[in-house]
């Protein structure tokens, strides 16, 4: 298969590596020759590291490198069977690129976007043949993260979905098929991990370090929410939250936090700026959490029940299957358990009672219990 990748940044380069490793002939396109040179050098470094770790040998390195050509003209992608765009999250720019690309590629070339939250239907509408358009959303870093969300638009042809799912599966990725709704699966379901943690902080219940300690030590998450937001970048994470909030017609469940907005405005973006919720300057000491197990359990339970509620609502609204939702959260963002499976472990009664207690305390629509959870409690059902 001939694969064209648009954009040679970290994501585009990572997808190119995945496709080339799977044996595809890849053309990595960027208008900036400097960016292409950097991508080529970065791949060399990555492959050398894999050789050092004994994961590949020099012959495999050469095979992968020889499968990738670096091009600076969009029309060089004309022989592609599949193109995947991985550029800036700007709908108008994506539409412009897709409109031009369509003039060069064959009628049966699949045109895909790696967008994390933009409407695939809107992107597809820029094409003369919108039925060839689909979302194929990788997670960063693409070579390491197992999950890929595949998102058909309402215009997408059935065979385009089938070919896309098979192709990504052949690339040794776990595919989760999602409905074309804001945030798809992961960026929608994960919002409470950040949002409810920020709310707990804003209420003065605990500081950043204690909340992170709770989610890691009691919950088993690899990173706490504030560590993760610092890793992602407060500007990026806040923008995703704001995008999802706006796209869902200002549903209070996705309401952004002023704390994160102010940190982003102050330039406290996290690791990349040297300061975020934590100080990353040389010699800086990380604040110690208050290791109170009772408080920690309360924090973890509150965040978990909100995550479960979001996952249950995604299933209720047919965003994806139960299996794909749980796969998305374990393979896409490394959650210790699938949220729907976690709900079964905790008990549906526990979930409904926890959400009702929050709603009775705050009387905010943010804490409304998913109708699916209520129905399951009434009918004594489980997710699996």
mmCIF file of N, CA and C in Angstrom, residues 10-97:
data_model
loop_
_atom_site.group_PDB
_atom_site.id
_atom_site.type_symbol
_atom_site.label_atom_id
_atom_site.label_comp_id
_atom_site.label_asym_id
_atom_site.label_seq_id
_atom_site.Cartn_x
_atom_site.Cartn_y
_atom_site.Cartn_z
ATOM 1 N N UNK A 10 5.781 15.695 15.112
ATOM 2 C CA UNK A 10 5.924 14.477 15.913
ATOM 3 C C UNK A 10 4.878 13.429 15.545
ATOM 4 N N UNK A 11 3.628 13.851 15.394
ATOM 5 C CA UNK A 11 2.560 12.906 15.095
ATOM 6 C C UNK A 11 2.687 12.353 13.676
ATOM 7 N N UNK A 12 2.860 13.222 12.701
ATOM 8 C CA UNK A 12 2.984 12.778 11.311
ATOM 9 C C UNK A 12 4.164 11.840 11.118
ATOM 10 N N UNK A 13 5.298 12.192 11.714
ATOM 11 C CA UNK A 13 6.495 11.347 11.617
ATOM 12 C C UNK A 13 6.270 9.996 12.277
ATOM 13 N N UNK A 14 5.577 10.015 13.425
ATOM 14 C CA UNK A 14 5.285 8.770 14.132
ATOM 15 C C UNK A 14 4.397 7.845 13.318
ATOM 16 N N UNK A 15 3.376 8.415 12.666
ATOM 17 C CA UNK A 15 2.479 7.613 11.825
ATOM 18 C C UNK A 15 3.252 7.050 10.633
ATOM 19 N N UNK A 16 4.130 7.869 10.067
ATOM 20 C CA UNK A 16 4.970 7.418 8.945
ATOM 21 C C UNK A 16 5.821 6.220 9.367
ATOM 22 N N UNK A 17 6.387 6.280 10.561
ATOM 23 C CA UNK A 17 7.201 5.179 11.080
ATOM 24 C C UNK A 17 6.371 3.903 11.227
ATOM 25 N N UNK A 18 5.141 4.052 11.750
ATOM 26 C CA UNK A 18 4.252 2.901 11.937
ATOM 27 C C UNK A 18 3.939 2.251 10.591
ATOM 28 N N UNK A 19 3.564 3.072 9.612
ATOM 29 C CA UNK A 19 3.189 2.550 8.291
ATOM 30 C C UNK A 19 4.387 1.906 7.590
ATOM 31 N N UNK A 20 5.550 2.558 7.683
ATOM 32 C CA UNK A 20 6.761 2.032 7.052
ATOM 33 C C UNK A 20 7.188 0.715 7.694
ATOM 34 N N UNK A 21 7.061 0.620 9.005
ATOM 35 C CA UNK A 21 7.405 -0.613 9.723
ATOM 36 C C UNK A 21 6.501 -1.754 9.270
ATOM 37 N N UNK A 22 5.234 -1.424 8.957
ATOM 38 C CA UNK A 22 4.261 -2.431 8.505
ATOM 39 C C UNK A 22 4.461 -2.813 7.046
ATOM 40 N N UNK A 23 5.432 -2.189 6.376
ATOM 41 C CA UNK A 23 5.752 -2.558 5.005
ATOM 42 C C UNK A 23 5.153 -1.673 3.934
ATOM 43 N N UNK A 24 4.509 -0.587 4.328
ATOM 44 C CA UNK A 24 3.932 0.340 3.343
ATOM 45 C C UNK A 24 5.011 1.247 2.766
ATOM 46 N N UNK A 25 4.782 1.686 1.536
ATOM 47 C CA UNK A 25 5.629 2.712 0.932
ATOM 48 C C UNK A 25 5.042 4.067 1.316
ATOM 49 N N UNK A 26 5.809 4.846 2.043
ATOM 50 C CA UNK A 26 5.295 6.072 2.655
ATOM 51 C C UNK A 26 5.959 7.301 2.054
ATOM 52 N N UNK A 27 5.137 8.311 1.790
ATOM 53 C CA UNK A 27 5.671 9.633 1.432
ATOM 54 C C UNK A 27 5.241 10.602 2.519
ATOM 55 N N UNK A 28 6.222 11.196 3.179
ATOM 56 C CA UNK A 28 5.959 12.157 4.253
ATOM 57 C C UNK A 28 6.095 13.554 3.674
ATOM 58 N N UNK A 29 4.980 14.288 3.685
ATOM 59 C CA UNK A 29 4.946 15.607 3.038
ATOM 60 C C UNK A 29 4.926 16.737 4.060
ATOM 61 N N UNK A 30 5.685 17.778 3.745
ATOM 62 C CA UNK A 30 5.644 19.024 4.511
ATOM 63 C C UNK A 30 6.109 20.143 3.598
ATOM 64 N N UNK A 31 5.555 21.322 3.785
ATOM 65 C CA UNK A 31 5.994 22.464 2.976
ATOM 66 C C UNK A 31 7.358 22.976 3.428
ATOM 67 N N UNK A 32 7.744 22.637 4.632
ATOM 68 C CA UNK A 32 8.976 23.142 5.236
ATOM 69 C C UNK A 32 10.081 22.087 5.142
ATOM 70 N N UNK A 33 11.074 22.349 4.307
ATOM 71 C CA UNK A 33 12.172 21.402 4.121
ATOM 72 C C UNK A 33 12.948 21.182 5.413
ATOM 73 N N UNK A 34 13.043 22.234 6.191
ATOM 74 C CA UNK A 34 13.719 22.123 7.489
ATOM 75 C C UNK A 34 13.032 21.096 8.380
ATOM 76 N N UNK A 35 11.690 21.140 8.380
ATOM 77 C CA UNK A 35 10.904 20.209 9.184
ATOM 78 C C UNK A 35 11.103 18.779 8.701
ATOM 79 N N UNK A 36 11.194 18.599 7.387
ATOM 80 C CA UNK A 36 11.434 17.268 6.823
ATOM 81 C C UNK A 36 12.806 16.739 7.229
ATOM 82 N N UNK A 37 13.800 17.620 7.200
ATOM 83 C CA UNK A 37 15.152 17.219 7.611
ATOM 84 C C UNK A 37 15.169 16.802 9.084
ATOM 85 N N UNK A 38 14.437 17.555 9.903
ATOM 86 C CA UNK A 38 14.353 17.221 11.342
ATOM 87 C C UNK A 38 13.666 15.881 11.552
ATOM 88 N N UNK A 39 12.613 15.632 10.783
ATOM 89 C CA UNK A 39 11.873 14.373 10.891
ATOM 90 C C UNK A 39 12.765 13.190 10.513
ATOM 91 N N UNK A 40 13.558 13.377 9.463
ATOM 92 C CA UNK A 40 14.458 12.320 9.018
ATOM 93 C C UNK A 40 15.518 12.025 10.079
ATOM 94 N N UNK A 41 16.075 13.094 10.655
ATOM 95 C CA UNK A 41 17.098 12.943 11.699
ATOM 96 C C UNK A 41 16.510 12.306 12.954
ATOM 97 N N UNK A 42 15.268 12.684 13.285
ATOM 98 C CA UNK A 42 14.607 12.133 14.472
ATOM 99 C C UNK A 42 14.360 10.634 14.313
ATOM 100 N N UNK A 43 13.954 10.226 13.099
ATOM 101 C CA UNK A 43 13.725 8.802 12.845
ATOM 102 C C UNK A 43 15.022 8.010 12.975
ATOM 103 N N UNK A 44 16.095 8.559 12.443
ATOM 104 C CA UNK A 44 17.427 7.927 12.561
ATOM 105 C C UNK A 44 17.764 7.678 14.032
ATOM 106 N N UNK A 45 17.518 8.679 14.857
ATOM 107 C CA UNK A 45 17.809 8.588 16.291
ATOM 108 C C UNK A 45 16.939 7.524 16.965
ATOM 109 N N UNK A 46 15.651 7.516 16.624
ATOM 110 C CA UNK A 46 14.712 6.553 17.207
ATOM 111 C C UNK A 46 15.116 5.124 16.833
ATOM 112 N N UNK A 47 15.433 4.917 15.558
ATOM 113 C CA UNK A 47 15.792 3.574 15.106
ATOM 114 C C UNK A 47 17.106 3.104 15.707
ATOM 115 N N UNK A 48 18.054 4.012 15.872
ATOM 116 C CA UNK A 48 19.321 3.658 16.519
ATOM 117 C C UNK A 48 19.096 3.225 17.964
ATOM 118 N N UNK A 49 18.156 3.918 18.630
ATOM 119 C CA UNK A 49 17.831 3.568 20.010
ATOM 120 C C UNK A 49 17.197 2.169 20.079
ATOM 121 N N UNK A 50 16.356 1.854 19.073
ATOM 122 C CA UNK A 50 15.734 0.524 19.022
ATOM 123 C C UNK A 50 16.777 -0.563 18.788
ATOM 124 N N UNK A 51 17.816 -0.246 18.005
ATOM 125 C CA UNK A 51 18.914 -1.198 17.787
ATOM 126 C C UNK A 51 19.656 -1.432 19.100
ATOM 127 N N UNK A 52 19.920 -0.332 19.833
ATOM 128 C CA UNK A 52 20.628 -0.434 21.121
ATOM 129 C C UNK A 52 19.855 -1.308 22.113
ATOM 130 N N UNK A 53 18.520 -1.213 22.048
ATOM 131 C CA UNK A 53 17.677 -1.998 22.969
ATOM 132 C C UNK A 53 17.445 -3.430 22.476
ATOM 133 N N UNK A 54 17.959 -3.732 21.289
ATOM 134 C CA UNK A 54 17.804 -5.076 20.746
ATOM 135 C C UNK A 54 16.446 -5.350 20.134
ATOM 136 N N UNK A 55 15.681 -4.294 19.879
ATOM 137 C CA UNK A 55 14.330 -4.462 19.317
ATOM 138 C C UNK A 55 14.373 -4.721 17.803
ATOM 139 N N UNK A 56 15.329 -4.086 17.126
ATOM 140 C CA UNK A 56 15.499 -4.275 15.684
ATOM 141 C C UNK A 56 16.985 -4.418 15.381
ATOM 142 N N UNK A 57 17.313 -4.861 14.146
ATOM 143 C CA UNK A 57 18.718 -4.904 13.725
ATOM 144 C C UNK A 57 18.942 -3.873 12.625
ATOM 145 N N UNK A 58 20.149 -3.774 12.121
ATOM 146 C CA UNK A 58 20.477 -2.746 11.119
ATOM 147 C C UNK A 58 19.731 -2.957 9.806
ATOM 148 N N UNK A 59 19.465 -4.217 9.466
ATOM 149 C CA UNK A 59 18.714 -4.491 8.231
ATOM 150 C C UNK A 59 17.284 -3.974 8.338
ATOM 151 N N UNK A 60 16.675 -4.167 9.510
ATOM 152 C CA UNK A 60 15.316 -3.669 9.738
ATOM 153 C C UNK A 60 15.299 -2.140 9.713
ATOM 154 N N UNK A 61 16.315 -1.535 10.296
ATOM 155 C CA UNK A 61 16.424 -0.070 10.272
ATOM 156 C C UNK A 61 16.449 0.438 8.831
ATOM 157 N N UNK A 62 17.277 -0.191 8.010
ATOM 158 C CA UNK A 62 17.388 0.226 6.598
ATOM 159 C C UNK A 62 16.072 0.016 5.858
ATOM 160 N N UNK A 63 15.401 -1.111 6.144
ATOM 161 C CA UNK A 63 14.121 -1.388 5.485
ATOM 162 C C UNK A 63 13.094 -0.302 5.812
ATOM 163 N N UNK A 64 12.997 0.071 7.082
ATOM 164 C CA UNK A 64 12.045 1.110 7.493
ATOM 165 C C UNK A 64 12.396 2.441 6.834
ATOM 166 N N UNK A 65 13.671 2.819 6.893
ATOM 167 C CA UNK A 65 14.099 4.093 6.297
ATOM 168 C C UNK A 65 13.848 4.125 4.797
ATOM 169 N N UNK A 66 14.115 3.007 4.120
ATOM 170 C CA UNK A 66 13.924 2.950 2.667
ATOM 171 C C UNK A 66 12.455 2.997 2.265
ATOM 172 N N UNK A 67 11.572 2.707 3.216
ATOM 173 C CA UNK A 67 10.130 2.760 2.942
ATOM 174 C C UNK A 67 9.569 4.177 3.038
ATOM 175 N N UNK A 68 10.379 5.133 3.483
ATOM 176 C CA UNK A 68 9.894 6.511 3.648
ATOM 177 C C UNK A 68 10.631 7.466 2.713
ATOM 178 N N UNK A 69 9.861 8.202 1.920
ATOM 179 C CA UNK A 69 10.406 9.277 1.088
ATOM 180 C C UNK A 69 9.896 10.600 1.658
ATOM 181 N N UNK A 70 10.728 11.623 1.614
ATOM 182 C CA UNK A 70 10.384 12.937 2.170
ATOM 183 C C UNK A 70 10.142 13.904 1.014
ATOM 184 N N UNK A 71 8.926 14.448 0.941
ATOM 185 C CA UNK A 71 8.535 15.273 -0.212
ATOM 186 C C UNK A 71 7.989 16.623 0.245
ATOM 187 N N UNK A 72 8.143 17.639 -0.620
ATOM 188 C CA UNK A 72 7.675 18.983 -0.258
ATOM 189 C C UNK A 72 6.619 19.531 -1.217
ATOM 190 N N UNK A 73 6.035 18.638 -2.032
ATOM 191 C CA UNK A 73 4.927 19.041 -2.904
ATOM 192 C C UNK A 73 3.747 18.110 -2.652
ATOM 193 N N UNK A 74 2.590 18.678 -2.469
ATOM 194 C CA UNK A 74 1.409 17.878 -2.170
ATOM 195 C C UNK A 74 1.099 16.920 -3.318
ATOM 196 N N UNK A 75 1.364 17.332 -4.535
ATOM 197 C CA UNK A 75 1.048 16.469 -5.682
ATOM 198 C C UNK A 75 1.948 15.236 -5.750
ATOM 199 N N UNK A 76 3.024 15.227 -4.946
ATOM 200 C CA UNK A 76 3.867 14.032 -4.874
ATOM 201 C C UNK A 76 3.132 12.863 -4.216
ATOM 202 N N UNK A 77 1.988 13.145 -3.578
ATOM 203 C CA UNK A 77 1.202 12.091 -2.946
ATOM 204 C C UNK A 77 0.176 11.481 -3.906
ATOM 205 N N UNK A 78 0.289 11.781 -5.193
ATOM 206 C CA UNK A 78 -0.731 11.398 -6.177
ATOM 207 C C UNK A 78 -0.937 9.896 -6.308
ATOM 208 N N UNK A 79 0.080 9.087 -5.984
ATOM 209 C CA UNK A 79 -0.062 7.633 -6.126
ATOM 210 C C UNK A 79 -0.518 6.957 -4.833
ATOM 211 N N UNK A 80 -0.953 7.746 -3.851
ATOM 212 C CA UNK A 80 -1.348 7.193 -2.552
ATOM 213 C C UNK A 80 -2.663 6.428 -2.631
ATOM 214 N N UNK A 81 -2.718 5.302 -1.889
ATOM 215 C CA UNK A 81 -3.984 4.593 -1.689
ATOM 216 C C UNK A 81 -4.694 5.121 -0.446
ATOM 217 N N UNK A 82 -3.889 5.641 0.478
ATOM 218 C CA UNK A 82 -4.393 6.202 1.733
ATOM 219 C C UNK A 82 -3.549 7.414 2.090
ATOM 220 N N UNK A 83 -4.201 8.517 2.436
ATOM 221 C CA UNK A 83 -3.477 9.684 2.944
ATOM 222 C C UNK A 83 -4.004 9.999 4.338
ATOM 223 N N UNK A 84 -3.090 10.353 5.228
ATOM 224 C CA UNK A 84 -3.479 10.726 6.593
ATOM 225 C C UNK A 84 -2.900 12.101 6.897
ATOM 226 N N UNK A 85 -3.776 13.026 7.206
ATOM 227 C CA UNK A 85 -3.366 14.402 7.528
ATOM 228 C C UNK A 85 -3.100 14.525 9.013
ATOM 229 N N UNK A 86 -1.949 15.117 9.365
ATOM 230 C CA UNK A 86 -1.592 15.320 10.777
ATOM 231 C C UNK A 86 -0.988 16.708 10.938
ATOM 232 N N UNK A 87 -1.832 17.718 10.689
ATOM 233 C CA UNK A 87 -1.356 19.101 10.777
ATOM 234 C C UNK A 87 -2.117 19.828 11.893
ATOM 235 N N UNK A 88 -1.980 21.131 11.938
ATOM 236 C CA UNK A 88 -2.581 21.966 12.978
ATOM 237 C C UNK A 88 -4.095 21.737 13.091
ATOM 238 N N UNK A 89 -4.609 21.794 14.345
ATOM 239 C CA UNK A 89 -6.040 21.580 14.596
ATOM 240 C C UNK A 89 -6.836 22.832 14.236
ATOM 241 N N UNK A 90 -6.917 23.090 12.949
ATOM 242 C CA UNK A 90 -7.656 24.238 12.432
ATOM 243 C C UNK A 90 -8.501 23.748 11.271
ATOM 244 N N UNK A 91 -9.824 23.824 11.425
ATOM 245 C CA UNK A 91 -10.734 23.245 10.445
ATOM 246 C C UNK A 91 -10.552 23.835 9.052
ATOM 247 N N UNK A 92 -10.421 25.151 8.969
ATOM 248 C CA UNK A 92 -10.317 25.789 7.653
ATOM 249 C C UNK A 92 -9.033 25.398 6.932
ATOM 250 N N UNK A 93 -7.931 25.291 7.685
ATOM 251 C CA UNK A 93 -6.654 24.887 7.070
ATOM 252 C C UNK A 93 -6.751 23.441 6.576
ATOM 253 N N UNK A 94 -7.343 22.574 7.381
ATOM 254 C CA UNK A 94 -7.501 21.175 6.970
ATOM 255 C C UNK A 94 -8.359 21.083 5.707
ATOM 256 N N UNK A 95 -9.456 21.820 5.670
ATOM 257 C CA UNK A 95 -10.347 21.792 4.502
ATOM 258 C C UNK A 95 -9.612 22.236 3.235
ATOM 259 N N UNK A 96 -8.803 23.268 3.376
ATOM 260 C CA UNK A 96 -8.048 23.792 2.233
ATOM 261 C C UNK A 96 -7.066 22.748 1.701
ATOM 262 N N UNK A 97 -6.369 22.090 2.616
ATOM 263 C CA UNK A 97 -5.402 21.059 2.218
ATOM 264 C C UNK A 97 -6.116 19.888 1.553
#
